[in-house]
Short mmCIF file of C-alpha atoms in Angstrom, two decimals:
data_model
loop_
_atom_site.label_atom_id
_atom_site.label_comp_id
_atom_site.label_asym_id
_atom_site.label_seq_id
_atom_site.Cartn_x
_atom_site.Cartn_y
_atom_site.Cartn_z
CA UNK A 1191 -45.64 28.19 -47.02
CA UNK A 1192 -42.24 29.22 -47.88
CA UNK A 1193 -42.01 32.48 -49.90
CA UNK A 1194 -39.86 32.50 -53.00
CA UNK A 1195 -37.83 35.30 -54.12
CA UNK A 1196 -40.35 36.01 -56.84
CA UNK A 1197 -43.20 36.01 -54.27
CA UNK A 1198 -41.37 38.54 -52.08
CA UNK A 1199 -40.82 40.83 -55.08
CA UNK A 1200 -44.54 40.55 -56.03
CA UNK A 1201 -45.66 41.36 -52.41
CA UNK A 1202 -43.18 44.43 -52.58
CA UNK A 1203 -44.46 45.67 -55.97
CA UNK A 1204 -47.92 45.42 -54.77
CA UNK A 1205 -47.32 47.55 -51.70
CA UNK A 1206 -48.71 50.73 -53.12
CA UNK A 1207 -51.85 48.74 -54.30
CA UNK A 1208 -52.74 47.14 -57.75
CA UNK A 1209 -51.93 49.37 -60.82
CA UNK A 1210 -55.19 50.96 -61.98
CA UNK A 1211 -55.13 49.97 -65.70
CA UNK A 1212 -57.28 47.59 -67.67
CA UNK A 1213 -54.76 44.83 -67.23
CA UNK A 1214 -52.95 45.33 -63.96
CA UNK A 1215 -51.25 41.88 -63.71
CA UNK A 1216 -49.53 42.57 -67.08
CA UNK A 1217 -48.37 46.04 -65.85
CA UNK A 1218 -47.02 44.46 -62.64
CA UNK A 1219 -45.16 41.75 -64.59
CA UNK A 1220 -43.64 44.30 -66.74
CA UNK A 1221 -42.16 45.92 -63.71
CA UNK A 1222 -40.86 42.44 -62.37
CA UNK A 1223 -39.77 40.95 -65.56
CA UNK A 1224 -42.54 38.37 -65.30
CA UNK A 1225 -45.34 37.44 -67.70
CA UNK A 1226 -48.96 38.25 -66.88
CA UNK A 1227 -49.54 34.51 -66.47
CA UNK A 1228 -46.71 34.11 -63.99
CA UNK A 1229 -48.02 37.05 -61.84
CA UNK A 1230 -51.65 35.62 -61.78
CA UNK A 1231 -50.37 32.25 -60.98
CA UNK A 1232 -48.25 33.38 -58.21
CA UNK A 1233 -51.05 35.69 -56.68
CA UNK A 1234 -53.55 32.90 -56.80
CA UNK A 1235 -51.25 30.61 -55.09
CA UNK A 1236 -50.63 33.25 -52.24
CA UNK A 1237 -54.23 34.00 -52.02
CA UNK A 1238 -55.13 30.15 -51.75
CA UNK A 1239 -52.50 29.70 -49.13
CA UNK A 1240 -53.77 32.51 -47.09
CA UNK A 1241 -50.60 34.61 -47.27
CA UNK A 1242 -52.87 37.11 -48.96
CA UNK A 1243 -55.97 37.07 -46.77
CA UNK A 1244 -58.13 39.54 -48.77
CA UNK A 1245 -57.70 40.88 -52.22
CA UNK A 1246 -59.99 43.77 -52.81
CA UNK A 1247 -60.92 47.28 -51.65
CA UNK A 1248 -60.27 48.50 -48.29
CA UNK A 1249 -62.61 51.32 -47.33
CA UNK A 1250 -61.88 54.12 -44.78
CA UNK A 1251 -65.08 53.65 -42.68
CA UNK A 1252 -64.97 57.11 -41.13
CA UNK A 1253 -64.88 58.78 -44.73
CA UNK A 1254 -67.79 56.62 -45.89
CA UNK A 1255 -69.86 57.99 -43.01
CA UNK A 1256 -69.41 55.10 -40.58
CA UNK A 1257 -68.56 57.62 -37.79
CA UNK A 1258 -69.67 55.13 -34.94
CA UNK A 1259 -67.58 52.14 -34.61
CA UNK A 1260 -67.52 49.88 -31.54
CA UNK A 1261 -65.60 46.99 -30.14
CA UNK A 1262 -68.15 44.92 -28.31
CA UNK A 1263 -66.76 42.40 -25.68
CA UNK A 1264 -68.25 39.79 -23.45
CA UNK A 1265 -66.80 37.67 -20.57
CA UNK A 1266 -67.93 34.22 -21.95
CA UNK A 1267 -67.22 31.02 -20.18
CA UNK A 1268 -64.48 29.19 -22.07
CA UNK A 1269 -66.81 26.22 -23.03
CA UNK A 1270 -69.23 28.44 -24.60
CA UNK A 1271 -66.94 30.67 -26.59
CA UNK A 1272 -66.83 28.65 -29.84
CA UNK A 1273 -70.56 28.44 -30.13
CA UNK A 1274 -71.07 32.12 -29.34
CA UNK A 1275 -68.36 33.08 -31.76
CA UNK A 1276 -69.93 31.09 -34.37
CA UNK A 1277 -73.36 32.76 -33.64
CA UNK A 1278 -71.78 36.24 -33.72
CA UNK A 1279 -69.98 35.75 -37.09
CA UNK A 1280 -73.22 34.82 -38.67
CA UNK A 1281 -74.58 38.24 -38.08
CA UNK A 1282 -74.42 40.51 -41.12
CA UNK A 1283 -73.24 43.69 -39.09
CA UNK A 1284 -70.42 41.98 -37.27
CA UNK A 1285 -67.30 42.66 -39.33
CA UNK A 1286 -64.77 40.83 -37.10
CA UNK A 1287 -64.90 38.28 -34.23
CA UNK A 1288 -62.12 36.98 -32.18
CA UNK A 1289 -61.35 35.01 -29.02
CA UNK A 1290 -58.64 36.88 -27.04
CA UNK A 1291 -56.95 36.23 -23.56
CA UNK A 1292 -58.40 37.63 -20.35
CA UNK A 1293 -56.02 39.94 -18.50
CA UNK A 1294 -57.36 39.97 -14.85
CA UNK A 1295 -58.23 42.09 -13.04
CA UNK A 1296 -58.14 44.91 -15.72
CA UNK A 1297 -59.77 43.01 -18.52
CA UNK A 1298 -62.17 40.02 -18.03
CA UNK A 1299 -63.32 39.75 -21.54
CA UNK A 1300 -62.83 36.84 -23.84
CA UNK A 1301 -64.89 37.26 -26.83
CA UNK A 1302 -64.42 40.31 -29.17
CA UNK A 1303 -66.37 41.57 -32.14
CA UNK A 1304 -66.52 44.86 -34.11
CA UNK A 1305 -69.65 46.58 -35.28
CA UNK A 1306 -69.67 49.57 -37.59
CA UNK A 1307 -72.67 52.01 -38.09
CA UNK A 1308 -73.37 55.41 -39.07
CA UNK A 1309 -74.77 56.43 -35.76
CA UNK A 1310 -73.87 55.57 -32.21
CA UNK A 1311 -77.71 54.66 -31.31
CA UNK A 1312 -77.90 52.25 -34.15
CA UNK A 1313 -74.74 50.52 -33.10
CA UNK A 1314 -75.82 50.31 -29.37
CA UNK A 1315 -79.00 48.58 -30.66
CA UNK A 1316 -76.88 46.24 -32.78
CA UNK A 1317 -74.77 45.39 -29.98
CA UNK A 1318 -77.99 44.40 -27.90
CA UNK A 1319 -79.18 42.22 -30.79
CA UNK A 1320 -75.93 40.57 -31.05
CA UNK A 1321 -76.05 39.76 -27.29
CA UNK A 1322 -79.47 38.30 -27.67
CA UNK A 1323 -78.71 36.27 -30.84
CA UNK A 1324 -75.51 34.94 -29.46
CA UNK A 1325 -77.27 33.95 -26.28
CA UNK A 1326 -74.88 36.05 -24.24
CA UNK A 1327 -77.60 38.01 -22.14
CA UNK A 1328 -76.51 38.43 -18.53
CA UNK A 1329 -72.85 37.83 -18.98
CA UNK A 1330 -70.58 40.78 -18.37
CA UNK A 1331 -70.25 43.02 -21.38
CA UNK A 1332 -68.59 46.37 -22.65
CA UNK A 1333 -69.15 48.50 -25.68
CA UNK A 1334 -66.00 50.49 -26.47
CA UNK A 1335 -66.75 53.29 -29.17
CA UNK A 1336 -63.98 54.71 -30.89
CA UNK A 1337 -63.47 58.36 -30.20
CA UNK A 1338 -60.35 59.42 -32.26
CA UNK A 1339 -58.28 57.59 -34.84
CA UNK A 1340 -54.57 58.53 -34.43
CA UNK A 1341 -53.04 56.32 -36.89
CA UNK A 1342 -54.40 54.21 -39.72
CA UNK A 1343 -52.31 53.17 -42.60
CA UNK A 1344 -52.30 50.75 -45.49
CA UNK A 1345 -50.33 47.40 -45.42
CA UNK A 1346 -46.83 47.59 -46.48
CA UNK A 1347 -44.43 45.02 -47.61
CA UNK A 1348 -41.27 47.00 -48.09
CA UNK A 1349 -37.77 46.41 -49.54
CA UNK A 1350 -35.78 43.71 -48.10
CA UNK A 1351 -33.09 44.55 -45.59
CA UNK A 1352 -29.46 43.55 -45.59
CA UNK A 1353 -30.09 40.20 -44.22
CA UNK A 1354 -32.57 39.60 -47.13
CA UNK A 1355 -35.68 39.61 -44.92
CA UNK A 1356 -38.71 41.26 -46.35
CA UNK A 1357 -39.54 44.26 -44.11
CA UNK A 1358 -43.19 44.49 -43.77
CA UNK A 1359 -45.84 45.96 -41.91
CA UNK A 1360 -49.61 45.36 -41.99
CA UNK A 1361 -52.80 47.14 -41.39
CA UNK A 1362 -55.66 44.90 -40.40
CA UNK A 1363 -57.68 44.37 -37.37
CA UNK A 1364 -55.33 42.20 -35.40
CA UNK B 647 -68.84 60.16 -54.61
CA UNK B 648 -72.03 59.14 -56.78
CA UNK B 649 -74.13 56.12 -56.97
CA UNK B 650 -71.86 54.44 -59.52
CA UNK B 651 -68.89 54.89 -57.07
CA UNK B 652 -70.97 53.25 -54.30
CA UNK B 653 -71.81 50.40 -56.44
CA UNK B 654 -68.27 49.89 -57.44
CA UNK B 655 -66.94 50.03 -54.02
CA UNK B 656 -69.70 47.32 -52.96
CA UNK B 657 -68.89 45.05 -55.93
CA UNK B 658 -65.18 45.15 -55.30
CA UNK B 659 -65.19 44.56 -51.51
CA UNK B 660 -65.74 41.12 -52.07
CA UNK B 661 -62.65 40.75 -53.90
CA UNK B 662 -60.78 41.82 -57.08
CA UNK B 663 -60.73 38.95 -59.48
CA UNK B 664 -57.24 37.53 -60.20
CA UNK B 665 -57.50 37.15 -63.92
CA UNK B 666 -56.41 39.00 -67.03
CA UNK B 667 -59.10 41.42 -67.22
CA UNK B 668 -60.17 42.01 -63.44
CA UNK B 669 -62.39 45.07 -64.28
CA UNK B 670 -64.27 43.60 -67.23
CA UNK B 671 -67.14 42.22 -65.11
CA UNK B 672 -67.61 45.49 -63.25
CA UNK B 673 -67.23 47.31 -66.38
CA UNK B 674 -70.02 45.47 -68.03
CA UNK B 675 -72.34 45.66 -64.85
CA UNK B 676 -72.09 49.34 -64.75
CA UNK B 677 -71.83 50.16 -68.30
CA UNK B 678 -68.27 51.66 -68.18
CA UNK B 679 -65.02 50.77 -70.02
CA UNK B 680 -62.45 48.87 -67.98
CA UNK B 681 -60.18 52.05 -67.88
CA UNK B 682 -63.14 53.99 -66.56
CA UNK B 683 -63.48 51.58 -63.77
CA UNK B 684 -59.84 51.89 -62.90
CA UNK B 685 -60.02 55.62 -63.07
CA UNK B 686 -62.90 55.79 -60.82
CA UNK B 687 -61.10 53.63 -58.19
CA UNK B 688 -58.03 55.91 -58.63
CA UNK B 689 -60.10 59.00 -57.84
CA UNK B 690 -61.79 57.33 -54.93
CA UNK B 691 -58.43 56.41 -53.54
CA UNK B 692 -57.20 59.98 -54.03
CA UNK B 693 -60.13 61.50 -52.28
CA UNK B 694 -59.51 59.13 -49.28
CA UNK B 695 -62.59 57.05 -49.50
CA UNK B 696 -60.26 53.92 -49.88
CA UNK B 697 -57.09 53.08 -47.94
CA UNK B 698 -56.23 50.33 -50.14
CA UNK B 699 -56.87 48.74 -53.45
CA UNK B 700 -55.03 45.34 -53.62
CA UNK B 701 -53.93 42.76 -51.06
CA UNK B 702 -54.12 42.54 -47.34
CA UNK B 703 -51.33 40.25 -46.16
CA UNK B 704 -51.67 37.76 -43.16
CA UNK B 705 -48.85 38.90 -40.87
CA UNK B 706 -48.47 35.47 -39.14
CA UNK B 707 -48.20 33.58 -42.39
CA UNK B 708 -45.56 35.89 -43.43
CA UNK B 709 -43.55 34.89 -40.47
CA UNK B 710 -44.36 37.98 -38.44
CA UNK B 711 -46.18 38.83 -35.37
CA UNK B 712 -49.37 40.54 -34.72
CA UNK B 713 -51.44 41.53 -31.65
CA UNK B 714 -53.87 44.07 -30.30
CA UNK B 715 -52.63 46.07 -27.39
CA UNK B 716 -54.44 48.30 -24.84
CA UNK B 717 -53.26 50.97 -22.22
CA UNK B 718 -54.93 53.01 -19.48
CA UNK B 719 -53.50 56.52 -20.29
CA UNK B 720 -54.30 59.44 -18.01
CA UNK B 721 -56.21 62.09 -19.77
CA UNK B 722 -53.99 64.84 -19.46
CA UNK B 723 -51.00 62.69 -20.90
CA UNK B 724 -53.26 61.27 -23.88
CA UNK B 725 -51.70 63.36 -26.69
CA UNK B 726 -48.14 62.94 -25.56
CA UNK B 727 -48.46 59.17 -25.19
CA UNK B 728 -50.36 58.83 -28.43
CA UNK B 729 -47.44 60.54 -30.07
CA UNK B 730 -44.90 58.15 -28.48
CA UNK B 731 -46.86 55.06 -29.27
CA UNK B 732 -47.44 56.24 -33.05
CA UNK B 733 -43.82 56.77 -33.58
CA UNK B 734 -43.16 53.08 -33.32
CA UNK B 735 -43.14 51.91 -36.95
CA UNK B 736 -44.84 48.69 -35.76
CA UNK B 737 -47.89 50.56 -34.64
CA UNK B 738 -50.37 49.89 -37.40
CA UNK B 739 -53.21 51.90 -36.17
CA UNK B 740 -54.30 53.47 -32.84
CA UNK B 741 -57.71 54.46 -31.46
CA UNK B 742 -58.96 56.22 -28.41
CA UNK B 743 -61.88 54.30 -26.93
CA UNK B 744 -64.25 55.04 -24.27
CA UNK B 745 -63.23 52.72 -21.44
CA UNK B 746 -60.73 52.92 -18.53
CA UNK B 747 -58.45 51.24 -21.06
CA UNK B 748 -58.73 54.08 -23.53
CA UNK B 749 -55.88 53.60 -25.92
CA UNK B 750 -56.13 50.67 -28.37
CA UNK B 751 -53.68 49.84 -30.99
CA UNK B 752 -52.53 46.98 -33.58
CA UNK B 753 -48.87 45.93 -33.45
CA UNK B 754 -47.46 44.26 -36.47
CA UNK B 755 -43.95 43.13 -36.30
CA UNK B 756 -41.44 41.30 -38.47
CA UNK B 757 -40.94 38.50 -36.23
CA UNK B 758 -43.20 37.04 -33.40
CA UNK B 759 -40.44 37.74 -30.75
CA UNK B 760 -40.59 41.40 -31.72
CA UNK B 761 -44.05 41.76 -30.24
CA UNK B 762 -42.82 41.36 -26.71
CA UNK B 763 -39.80 43.66 -27.26
CA UNK B 764 -42.01 46.48 -28.75
CA UNK B 765 -44.36 46.12 -25.81
CA UNK B 766 -41.46 46.41 -23.30
CA UNK B 767 -40.12 49.32 -25.22
CA UNK B 768 -43.66 51.07 -25.19
CA UNK B 769 -43.86 50.51 -21.48
CA UNK B 770 -40.44 51.75 -21.06
CA UNK B 771 -41.12 54.93 -23.05
CA UNK B 772 -44.43 55.90 -21.43
CA UNK B 773 -44.15 54.47 -17.96
CA UNK B 774 -47.48 52.89 -18.62
CA UNK B 775 -48.55 49.10 -18.72
CA UNK B 776 -49.48 47.62 -22.03
CA UNK B 777 -51.95 44.77 -22.21
CA UNK B 778 -51.11 42.25 -24.87
CA UNK B 779 -54.48 40.60 -26.42
CA UNK B 780 -53.35 38.48 -29.29
CA UNK B 781 -56.22 36.61 -31.08
CA UNK B 782 -56.52 33.15 -29.92
CA UNK B 783 -59.21 32.13 -32.57
CA UNK B 784 -60.84 33.92 -35.36
CA UNK B 785 -64.66 33.41 -36.27
CA UNK B 786 -64.89 35.58 -39.13
CA UNK B 787 -63.10 38.10 -41.39
CA UNK B 788 -65.12 40.22 -43.77
CA UNK B 789 -64.68 43.86 -43.35
CA UNK B 790 -67.41 44.78 -45.61
CA UNK B 791 -69.49 48.02 -45.38
CA UNK B 792 -72.19 49.32 -47.81
CA UNK B 793 -70.99 52.72 -49.36
#
């Protein structure tokens, strides 16, 4: 969808998150010279169109005690990826699931998912369970635990530059 | 963080209502005022349990580029290369992982074309190859964790 000047102003105003007051959309509107109703209508439209993909709480998993997070990957034949992806995404402990390109010879894997847990052994058991339930047993697989986090930052939608383009960056699992 | 905070986080991970009084439902459920709900969220954010309370944007629908990138970094160069990579404003997060490809980061750029340029610049700055692994299909997205 084409973003209006108003949409861009709203996304920029939300960069720091929703104001933490009882009527946050009225507070946002006040800053932008919009009514509460106009802010709500614009945000609903941006959410329905998918520009805003989630509107909620984003937790820092490490701080919540999820010290073990693994990227689990399989080399799935192309004609089986869609079905395997659907099976994986139905599992409650799988938080993200993507098809990505292989980069041979270094990286033969085509299906990715993320599994978060409080303990490494528990995540390994879940990776085994995911493999079995998605019918991926016997296929090449790797489980990559995160060791250190260097950079994690919130999504930003900054001020517009000289050309009028909104400058933005985003934090999400790509 | 107490049980009430955990309950609030779990309730709001499914989404913040977009309506005049978005905290009213949670306030009623947990026996708080709306302002108390808002204050607890502010305190959780302050304490670092939440990285965000609000929208996550879809980079591609905003006209931008997004990819997952991986590098195989020699152990003795790891900190130096991490600093170089993190200095790029387009690098959204960066994790060390236990694999020959041991550095994994998300690149989010203003335009799709900028992804290739940023990768070339990172390769130039580090002397190492960068694998570009953009998503081709998404099967799910709900990063929900019980607090």
